[in-house]
Tab-separated table of C-alpha atoms and ligand atoms in Angstrom:
chain	number	residue	atom	x	y	z
A	28	MET	CA	-8.869	-84.557	-21.953
A	29	MET	CA	-8.486	-80.887	-20.980
A	30	THR	CA	-9.928	-79.999	-17.598
A	31	ASP	CA	-12.134	-76.913	-16.997
A	32	ALA	CA	-9.460	-75.442	-14.774
A	33	GLN	CA	-6.871	-75.760	-17.510
A	34	ALA	CA	-9.211	-74.087	-19.966
A	35	THR	CA	-9.741	-71.198	-17.574
A	36	ILE	CA	-5.990	-70.828	-17.077
A	37	ASP	CA	-5.338	-70.889	-20.827
A	38	ASP	CA	-8.030	-68.325	-21.421
A	39	MET	CA	-6.627	-66.005	-18.735
A	40	ARG	CA	-3.115	-66.388	-20.135
A	41	ALA	CA	-4.232	-65.621	-23.686
A	42	ARG	CA	-6.109	-62.463	-22.648
A	43	ALA	CA	-3.460	-61.316	-20.208
A	44	GLU	CA	-0.683	-61.665	-22.772
A	45	THR	CA	-2.619	-59.835	-25.467
A	46	GLU	CA	-3.542	-56.999	-23.147
A	47	LEU	CA	-0.033	-56.738	-21.752
A	48	GLY	CA	1.316	-56.473	-25.285
A	49	ALA	CA	-1.129	-53.645	-25.927
A	50	ALA	CA	-0.292	-51.712	-22.718
A	51	GLY	CA	1.493	-48.633	-24.006
A	52	THR	CA	1.846	-46.501	-20.885
A	53	MET	CA	2.630	-46.884	-17.205
A	54	ASP	CA	-1.035	-46.167	-16.497
A	55	ASP	CA	-2.117	-49.044	-18.777
A	56	LEU	CA	0.357	-51.296	-16.989
A	57	THR	CA	-0.976	-50.387	-13.575
A	58	ALA	CA	-4.527	-51.103	-14.712
A	59	TRP	CA	-3.403	-54.420	-16.172
A	60	GLU	CA	-1.656	-55.437	-12.966
A	61	ARG	CA	-4.726	-54.586	-10.956
A	62	ALA	CA	-6.954	-56.626	-13.340
A	63	TYR	CA	-4.896	-59.856	-13.148
A	64	LEU	CA	-2.485	-59.862	-10.217
A	65	GLY	CA	-3.935	-57.321	-7.762
A	66	ALA	CA	-5.821	-58.291	-4.586
A	67	GLN	CA	-9.049	-58.483	-6.616
A	68	GLY	CA	-7.296	-59.577	-9.820
A	69	GLU	CA	-8.521	-62.529	-11.876
A	70	VAL	CA	-5.510	-64.796	-11.201
A	71	THR	CA	-5.518	-64.009	-7.479
A	72	LEU	CA	-9.220	-64.791	-7.194
A	73	PHE	CA	-8.729	-67.965	-9.215
A	74	LEU	CA	-6.031	-69.200	-6.795
A	75	ARG	CA	-8.090	-68.167	-3.832
A	76	GLY	CA	-11.019	-70.241	-5.166
A	77	LEU	CA	-9.057	-73.528	-5.461
A	78	ALA	CA	-10.712	-75.058	-2.407
A	79	SER	CA	-14.135	-74.896	-4.025
A	80	LEU	CA	-13.030	-76.904	-7.118
A	81	PRO	CA	-13.695	-80.626	-7.423
A	82	ALA	CA	-10.864	-82.613	-5.802
A	83	ASN	CA	-9.568	-84.024	-9.081
A	84	GLN	CA	-9.046	-80.586	-10.567
A	85	ARG	CA	-7.320	-78.921	-7.607
A	86	PRO	CA	-3.742	-80.160	-8.336
A	87	ILE	CA	-3.912	-79.067	-11.984
A	88	ALA	CA	-5.511	-75.757	-11.106
A	89	GLY	CA	-3.037	-75.127	-8.266
A	90	ARG	CA	0.052	-75.879	-10.304
A	91	GLY	CA	-1.214	-74.219	-13.447
A	92	GLY	CA	-2.533	-71.192	-11.575
A	93	ASN	CA	0.712	-70.614	-9.713
A	94	ALA	CA	2.725	-71.106	-12.883
A	95	LEU	CA	0.502	-68.550	-14.616
A	96	LYS	CA	0.914	-66.125	-11.744
A	97	ASN	CA	4.718	-66.439	-11.942
A	98	GLU	CA	4.723	-66.095	-15.716
A	99	LEU	CA	2.528	-63.037	-15.666
A	100	THR	CA	4.524	-61.454	-12.863
A	101	ALA	CA	7.731	-61.940	-14.849
A	102	ALA	CA	6.103	-60.614	-18.035
A	103	TRP	CA	4.736	-57.610	-16.122
A	104	GLU	CA	8.171	-56.866	-14.698
A	105	ALA	CA	9.779	-57.060	-18.164
A	106	ARG	CA	7.108	-54.790	-19.627
A	107	ARG	CA	7.485	-52.369	-16.722
A	108	VAL	CA	11.195	-51.991	-17.441
A	109	VAL	CA	10.487	-51.207	-21.084
A	110	LEU	CA	7.618	-48.822	-20.425
A	111	SER	CA	9.281	-46.914	-17.587
A	112	ALA	CA	12.316	-46.306	-19.789
A	113	ALA	CA	10.014	-45.034	-22.543
A	114	ASP	CA	8.112	-42.949	-20.000
A	115	LEU	CA	11.332	-41.371	-18.770
A	116	GLN	CA	12.405	-40.584	-22.330
A	117	GLN	CA	9.048	-39.009	-22.979
A	118	ARG	CA	9.226	-36.861	-19.842
A	119	LEU	CA	12.764	-35.804	-20.632
A	120	ALA	CA	11.694	-34.828	-24.114
A	121	ASN	CA	8.688	-32.875	-22.799
A	122	ASP	CA	10.652	-31.071	-20.107
A	123	ALA	CA	13.684	-30.391	-22.259
A	124	VAL	CA	15.212	-26.965	-21.602
A	125	ASP	CA	16.778	-25.184	-24.506
A	126	VAL	CA	19.743	-23.618	-22.786
A	127	THR	CA	20.527	-21.606	-25.891
A	128	LEU	CA	17.259	-19.589	-25.674
A	129	PRO	CA	17.793	-16.001	-24.511
A	130	GLY	CA	16.781	-15.511	-20.844
A	131	ARG	CA	13.664	-13.607	-19.817
A	132	GLN	CA	14.501	-10.034	-18.900
A	133	PRO	CA	13.220	-9.190	-15.418
A	134	ILE	CA	11.124	-6.021	-15.520
A	135	LEU	CA	12.945	-3.486	-13.391
A	136	GLY	CA	10.953	-0.648	-11.902
A	137	ALA	CA	12.368	2.844	-11.588
A	138	SER	CA	11.494	5.900	-9.549
A	139	HIS	CA	9.173	8.429	-11.141
A	140	PRO	CA	10.950	11.597	-12.342
A	141	VAL	CA	9.077	13.580	-9.677
A	142	SER	CA	10.359	11.244	-6.929
A	143	ARG	CA	13.866	11.572	-8.327
A	144	MET	CA	13.647	15.343	-8.304
A	145	ILE	CA	12.365	15.314	-4.727
A	146	ASP	CA	15.347	13.160	-3.688
A	147	GLU	CA	17.747	15.436	-5.516
A	148	LEU	CA	16.277	18.611	-4.004
A	149	SER	CA	16.355	17.063	-0.530
A	150	GLU	CA	20.065	16.423	-0.993
A	151	ILE	CA	20.790	19.901	-2.317
A	152	PHE	CA	18.964	21.496	0.603
A	153	ALA	CA	20.431	19.056	3.126
A	154	LEU	CA	23.862	20.373	2.159
A	155	MET	CA	22.584	23.847	3.054
A	156	GLY	CA	21.358	22.600	6.444
A	157	PHE	CA	17.673	21.907	5.674
A	158	GLN	CA	15.894	18.869	7.043
A	159	THR	CA	13.216	17.155	4.874
A	160	VAL	CA	9.828	16.655	6.550
A	161	PHE	CA	6.419	15.562	5.257
A	162	GLY	CA	2.890	16.698	6.013
A	163	PRO	CA	-0.743	15.725	5.359
A	164	GLU	CA	-2.294	16.160	1.922
A	165	VAL	CA	-5.767	16.376	3.439
A	166	GLU	CA	-5.484	19.478	5.564
A	167	THR	CA	-7.580	21.774	7.704
A	168	ALA	CA	-8.450	25.196	6.337
A	169	HIS	CA	-6.876	26.457	9.569
A	170	TYR	CA	-3.340	25.464	8.492
A	171	ASN	CA	-3.913	25.804	4.750
A	172	PHE	CA	-5.291	29.364	5.049
A	173	ASP	CA	-5.836	30.914	8.507
A	174	VAL	CA	-2.404	30.435	10.062
A	175	LEU	CA	-0.976	31.747	6.795
A	176	ASN	CA	-2.777	35.069	7.128
A	177	ILE	CA	-5.146	34.228	4.255
A	178	PRO	CA	-8.402	35.935	5.241
A	179	LYS	CA	-11.872	34.410	4.951
A	180	ASP	CA	-12.742	36.407	1.840
A	181	HIS	CA	-9.541	35.631	-0.088
A	182	PRO	CA	-10.268	34.223	-3.570
A	183	ALA	CA	-7.931	31.240	-2.963
A	184	ARG	CA	-10.502	29.952	-0.440
A	185	ASP	CA	-13.235	29.982	-3.030
A	186	VAL	CA	-14.720	26.637	-4.047
A	187	TRP	CA	-13.691	27.489	-7.614
A	188	ASP	CA	-10.020	27.278	-6.608
A	189	THR	CA	-9.952	24.669	-3.845
A	190	PHE	CA	-11.198	21.103	-3.431
A	191	TYR	CA	-13.180	20.919	-0.197
A	192	VAL	CA	-13.518	17.546	1.483
A	193	ASP	CA	-17.029	16.501	2.434
A	194	LEU	CA	-16.327	16.189	6.164
A	195	PRO	CA	-17.404	18.220	9.199
A	196	GLY	CA	-15.170	21.240	9.740
A	197	GLU	CA	-13.361	23.010	6.943
A	198	ILE	CA	-11.200	20.265	5.403
A	199	VAL	CA	-9.418	20.750	2.087
A	200	LEU	CA	-6.988	18.989	-0.216
A	201	ARG	CA	-4.031	21.239	0.530
A	202	THR	CA	-3.545	23.824	-2.191
A	203	HIS	CA	0.147	24.270	-1.395
A	204	THR	CA	2.817	22.847	0.924
A	205	SER	CA	2.807	26.069	2.990
A	206	PRO	CA	0.450	24.715	5.718
A	207	MET	CA	3.479	22.806	6.974
A	208	GLN	CA	5.032	26.150	7.898
A	209	GLY	CA	2.539	26.489	10.758
A	210	ARG	CA	2.712	22.838	11.764
A	211	VAL	CA	6.523	22.855	11.922
A	212	MET	CA	6.820	26.157	13.788
A	213	GLU	CA	4.171	25.168	16.336
A	214	ARG	CA	6.144	22.011	17.069
A	215	GLN	CA	9.524	23.613	17.693
A	216	ASP	CA	11.352	26.765	18.701
A	217	PRO	CA	13.691	28.574	16.284
A	218	PRO	CA	16.046	27.995	14.590
A	219	VAL	CA	13.985	26.244	11.910
A	220	ARG	CA	15.325	24.978	8.591
A	221	VAL	CA	13.085	22.538	6.765
A	222	VAL	CA	11.985	21.598	3.265
A	223	VAL	CA	8.634	19.893	2.677
A	224	PRO	CA	8.055	18.031	-0.590
A	225	GLY	CA	4.628	16.676	-1.491
A	226	ARG	CA	1.446	16.674	-3.547
A	227	VAL	CA	-0.899	19.623	-3.690
A	228	TYR	CA	-4.271	20.050	-5.399
A	229	ARG	CA	-5.902	22.935	-7.189
A	230	TYR	CA	-9.290	23.254	-8.805
A	231	GLU	CA	-7.678	24.442	-11.997
A	232	ALA	CA	-7.996	23.903	-15.763
A	233	GLN	CA	-5.123	21.947	-17.273
A	234	ASP	CA	-2.793	23.276	-19.944
A	235	ALA	CA	0.869	22.767	-20.934
A	236	SER	CA	2.121	24.264	-17.670
A	237	HIS	CA	-0.818	23.742	-15.258
A	238	GLU	CA	-2.075	20.580	-13.587
A	239	TRP	CA	-4.821	20.109	-10.984
A	240	MET	CA	-2.512	17.815	-9.007
A	241	LEU	CA	1.111	18.843	-8.746
A	242	HIS	CA	4.086	18.641	-6.429
A	243	GLN	CA	5.697	21.443	-4.514
A	244	LEU	CA	8.701	21.770	-2.301
A	245	GLU	CA	8.257	24.200	0.558
A	246	GLY	CA	11.262	25.767	2.240
A	247	LEU	CA	11.276	27.533	5.591
A	248	ALA	CA	14.129	29.067	7.576
A	249	VAL	CA	13.516	31.071	10.761
A	250	ASP	CA	16.187	32.424	13.059
A	251	ARG	CA	17.578	35.712	14.295
A	252	ASN	CA	18.746	38.089	11.545
A	253	ILE	CA	17.524	36.206	8.499
A	254	THR	CA	17.186	38.528	5.504
A	255	LEU	CA	15.992	38.529	1.902
A	256	ALA	CA	19.648	38.163	0.870
A	257	ASP	CA	19.669	34.713	2.536
A	258	LEU	CA	16.590	33.744	0.547
A	259	LYS	CA	18.140	34.871	-2.742
A	260	GLY	CA	21.363	33.092	-1.897
A	261	VAL	CA	19.652	29.795	-1.104
A	262	LEU	CA	17.408	29.793	-4.205
A	263	SER	CA	20.221	30.909	-6.508
A	264	GLU	CA	22.436	28.134	-5.183
A	265	MET	CA	19.655	25.618	-5.707
A	266	ALA	CA	19.207	26.822	-9.317
A	267	ARG	CA	22.956	26.628	-9.921
A	268	GLN	CA	23.088	23.061	-8.636
A	269	LEU	CA	20.065	21.955	-10.643
A	270	PHE	CA	20.545	23.800	-13.903
A	271	GLY	CA	24.253	24.619	-14.007
A	272	PRO	CA	25.782	28.100	-14.169
A	273	ASP	CA	24.218	29.152	-17.515
A	274	ARG	CA	20.510	29.509	-16.559
A	275	ARG	CA	19.532	32.951	-15.351
A	276	THR	CA	17.288	33.512	-12.327
A	277	ARG	CA	14.882	36.357	-11.686
A	278	PHE	CA	13.257	37.671	-8.497
A	279	ARG	CA	10.314	40.024	-8.917
A	280	CYS	CA	7.951	41.551	-6.396
A	281	ASP	CA	4.836	39.479	-5.868
A	282	PHE	CA	2.092	39.204	-3.292
A	283	PHE	CA	1.301	36.275	-0.989
A	284	PRO	CA	-0.585	37.055	2.249
A	285	PHE	CA	1.907	35.026	4.307
A	286	VAL	CA	5.088	36.878	3.276
A	287	GLU	CA	6.208	40.481	3.353
A	288	PRO	CA	7.885	41.351	1.078
A	289	GLY	CA	6.969	38.612	-1.411
A	290	VAL	CA	8.688	37.627	-4.634
A	291	ASP	CA	8.192	35.338	-7.546
A	292	PHE	CA	11.183	33.287	-8.518
A	293	ALA	CA	11.692	32.472	-12.203
A	294	VAL	CA	14.331	30.834	-14.377
A	295	ASP	CA	14.839	31.730	-18.032
A	296	CYS	CA	13.047	29.205	-20.217
A	297	ALA	CA	15.338	26.329	-21.199
A	298	ILE	CA	12.899	25.168	-23.872
A	299	CYS	CA	13.132	28.258	-26.057
A	300	GLY	CA	16.294	29.708	-24.565
A	301	GLY	CA	14.341	32.765	-23.468
A	302	ALA	CA	12.965	33.595	-26.924
A	303	GLY	CA	9.356	32.798	-25.942
A	304	CYS	CA	7.327	29.612	-26.502
A	305	ARG	CA	4.022	28.032	-25.467
A	306	VAL	CA	5.467	26.716	-22.181
A	307	CYS	CA	6.707	30.129	-20.991
A	308	LYS	CA	3.700	31.737	-22.676
A	309	GLY	CA	5.990	33.827	-24.831
A	310	THR	CA	7.690	35.577	-21.908
A	311	GLY	CA	11.051	33.735	-21.964
A	312	TRP	CA	10.734	33.055	-18.200
A	313	LEU	CA	9.079	30.233	-16.316
A	314	GLU	CA	7.901	30.807	-12.788
A	315	MET	CA	9.382	28.162	-10.470
A	316	GLY	CA	7.869	29.334	-7.230
A	317	GLY	CA	6.763	31.997	-4.828
A	318	ALA	CA	8.854	33.162	-1.902
A	319	GLY	CA	9.371	35.959	0.588
A	320	MET	CA	10.060	36.922	4.183
A	321	VAL	CA	7.684	35.207	6.605
A	322	HIS	CA	4.901	37.675	7.485
A	323	PRO	CA	4.989	38.920	11.119
A	324	ASN	CA	1.357	37.799	11.505
A	325	VAL	CA	2.337	34.218	10.652
A	326	LEU	CA	5.155	34.321	13.205
A	327	ARG	CA	2.694	35.660	15.780
A	328	ASN	CA	0.110	32.972	14.868
A	329	VAL	CA	2.565	30.241	15.863
A	330	GLY	CA	3.816	32.025	18.989
A	331	TYR	CA	7.120	33.373	17.642
A	332	ASP	CA	8.111	36.965	18.485
A	333	PRO	CA	8.536	38.846	15.152
A	334	ASP	CA	10.707	41.432	16.920
A	335	VAL	CA	13.244	38.726	17.721
A	336	TYR	CA	12.934	36.316	14.829
A	337	SER	CA	12.669	36.653	11.078
A	338	GLY	CA	12.586	34.066	8.354
A	339	PHE	CA	12.117	33.312	4.690
A	340	ALA	CA	9.867	30.801	2.977
A	341	PHE	CA	9.522	29.555	-0.577
A	342	GLY	CA	7.336	27.117	-2.488
A	343	LEU	CA	8.702	25.593	-5.698
A	344	GLY	CA	6.768	23.711	-8.383
A	345	ILE	CA	8.599	20.404	-8.749
A	346	GLU	CA	7.198	19.475	-12.182
A	347	ARG	CA	8.219	22.916	-13.441
A	348	LEU	CA	11.794	22.341	-12.273
A	349	ILE	CA	11.968	19.044	-14.173
A	350	MET	CA	10.421	20.637	-17.274
A	351	MET	CA	13.031	23.314	-17.173
A	352	ARG	CA	15.953	20.989	-16.744
A	353	SER	CA	14.917	18.222	-19.128
A	354	GLY	CA	13.070	20.244	-21.760
A	355	VAL	CA	9.634	18.694	-21.098
A	356	ASP	CA	7.155	20.885	-22.934
A	357	ASP	CA	3.909	19.606	-21.401
A	358	ILE	CA	3.325	19.156	-17.662
A	359	ARG	CA	0.505	16.663	-18.312
A	360	ALA	CA	3.139	14.070	-19.338
A	361	PHE	CA	4.070	13.483	-15.681
A	362	ALA	CA	0.741	11.936	-14.682
A	363	ALA	CA	-0.182	10.452	-18.090
A	364	ASN	CA	1.590	7.178	-17.183
A	365	ASP	CA	3.174	6.738	-20.624
A	366	LEU	CA	6.180	4.456	-20.161
A	367	ARG	CA	7.880	5.866	-23.251
A	368	PHE	CA	8.072	9.211	-21.452
A	369	LEU	CA	8.964	7.843	-18.014
A	370	ARG	CA	11.689	5.461	-19.264
A	371	GLN	CA	13.748	8.349	-20.593
A	372	PHE	CA	14.311	9.518	-17.024
A	373	ALA	CA	15.058	6.001	-15.772
A	374	ARG	CA	17.802	5.578	-18.357
A	375	ALA	CA	19.347	8.949	-17.703
A	376	ALA	CA	19.939	8.044	-14.051
B	29	FA5	C1	2.212	29.042	-3.651
B	29	FA5	O1	1.682	27.924	-3.732
B	29	FA5	C2	2.821	29.518	-2.404
B	29	FA5	N1	2.476	28.629	-1.320
B	29	FA5	C3	4.320	29.602	-2.590
B	29	FA5	C4	4.998	30.343	-1.478
B	29	FA5	C5	5.543	29.646	-0.427
B	29	FA5	C6	5.063	31.714	-1.506
B	29	FA5	C7	6.182	30.327	0.598
B	29	FA5	C8	5.704	32.421	-0.474
B	29	FA5	C9	6.264	31.705	0.555
B	29	FA5	P1	1.962	29.563	-6.183
B	29	FA5	O2	0.505	29.398	-6.286
B	29	FA5	O3	2.549	30.644	-7.045
B	29	FA5	O4	2.427	29.835	-4.720
B	29	FA5	O5	2.650	28.181	-6.566
B	29	FA5	C10	4.034	27.972	-6.414
B	29	FA5	C11	4.586	27.217	-7.611
B	29	FA5	O6	3.900	25.985	-7.780
B	29	FA5	C12	4.385	27.933	-8.929
B	29	FA5	O7	5.418	28.873	-9.163
B	29	FA5	C13	4.481	26.809	-9.905
B	29	FA5	O8	5.835	26.440	-10.120
B	29	FA5	C14	3.816	25.704	-9.163
B	29	FA5	N2	2.405	25.643	-9.532
B	29	FA5	C15	1.365	26.320	-9.017
B	29	FA5	N3	0.210	25.987	-9.606
B	29	FA5	C16	0.529	25.065	-10.524
B	29	FA5	C17	-0.234	24.292	-11.448
B	29	FA5	N4	-1.557	24.386	-11.529
B	29	FA5	N5	0.430	23.415	-12.234
B	29	FA5	C18	1.762	23.300	-12.127
B	29	FA5	N6	2.534	23.964	-11.290
B	29	FA5	C19	1.921	24.844	-10.491
């Protein structure tokens, strides 16, 4: 006659074998092991409960239970081998790398054409003995206007032309790089030879050749016996280096309160070849900058003696220089952030 213990063992075996056969993953197998052989597993608890069985059933239950435990452990081990191999295959298949796929192109950044032009100009002027320095974009009216001999009632100081900053004192977004003239000269004695690239801001309507935010490059040279011929020589050399020998340059009288005499410096329009177009407004020339001999009042304002020292200064529009050299017919392209435009300069480098 079959004992109760034997029936329990047979029942556990039947269920355990069926469930083990159905375990398809390593997770199933772990759950199965916990259910039968783990510390709280059915077989473990059965063996642990032997002492409470009637004496006549203990030997059968002990032998049968241990045999079952060994059987199930062996079956579990065999199943584990099979499933872990399948699991590995599955993971290899999931993680497979197709080495024939083309690689992902890293996205390479490139300097903005304005930054490139600033670097190039710094090098050209460095070869002529100019040091590159930088100054604040948020500036006091004192350096932006007063030191530069621009009187209180000058139209450039009008709120229609200048962005004023809402701070105590007269603070402006600098309208040109010229305020650095005063800052540099106050800091050092002559000789001075610097260029100052940077952003400037004007309260101005935009068109093909005008932006409200633009870049300039200021130049300043002060020493004994500096003349207008030095100024023309330096700017002509810069134009030759940037544009090659074929572009023509033009110096015409102009007025800026901080120079005397003053000139405007233009290059014949590369877009239309001088015939006249919308960029040069039909004149055949594009103004690149203002320039002149530093006004005696400016020298006096910074403590230089105008009877001993003289100097020249210039302020070039950097976007205009790029337009001229690369045939860009709308200045607004520089800040529009269109990669199709910007990439053309990156490739050319
Ligand atoms: C000045 O800003 C003077 N500080 C230049 C100067 C320096 C004169 C030293 C004498 C001595 P102007 O406003 O003309 O001058 O500007 C100089 C150049 O900046 C222009 O020739 C032009 O190339 C560029 N520029 C000026 N305004 C704009 C604008 N709204 N958009 C694009 N470029 C501009």
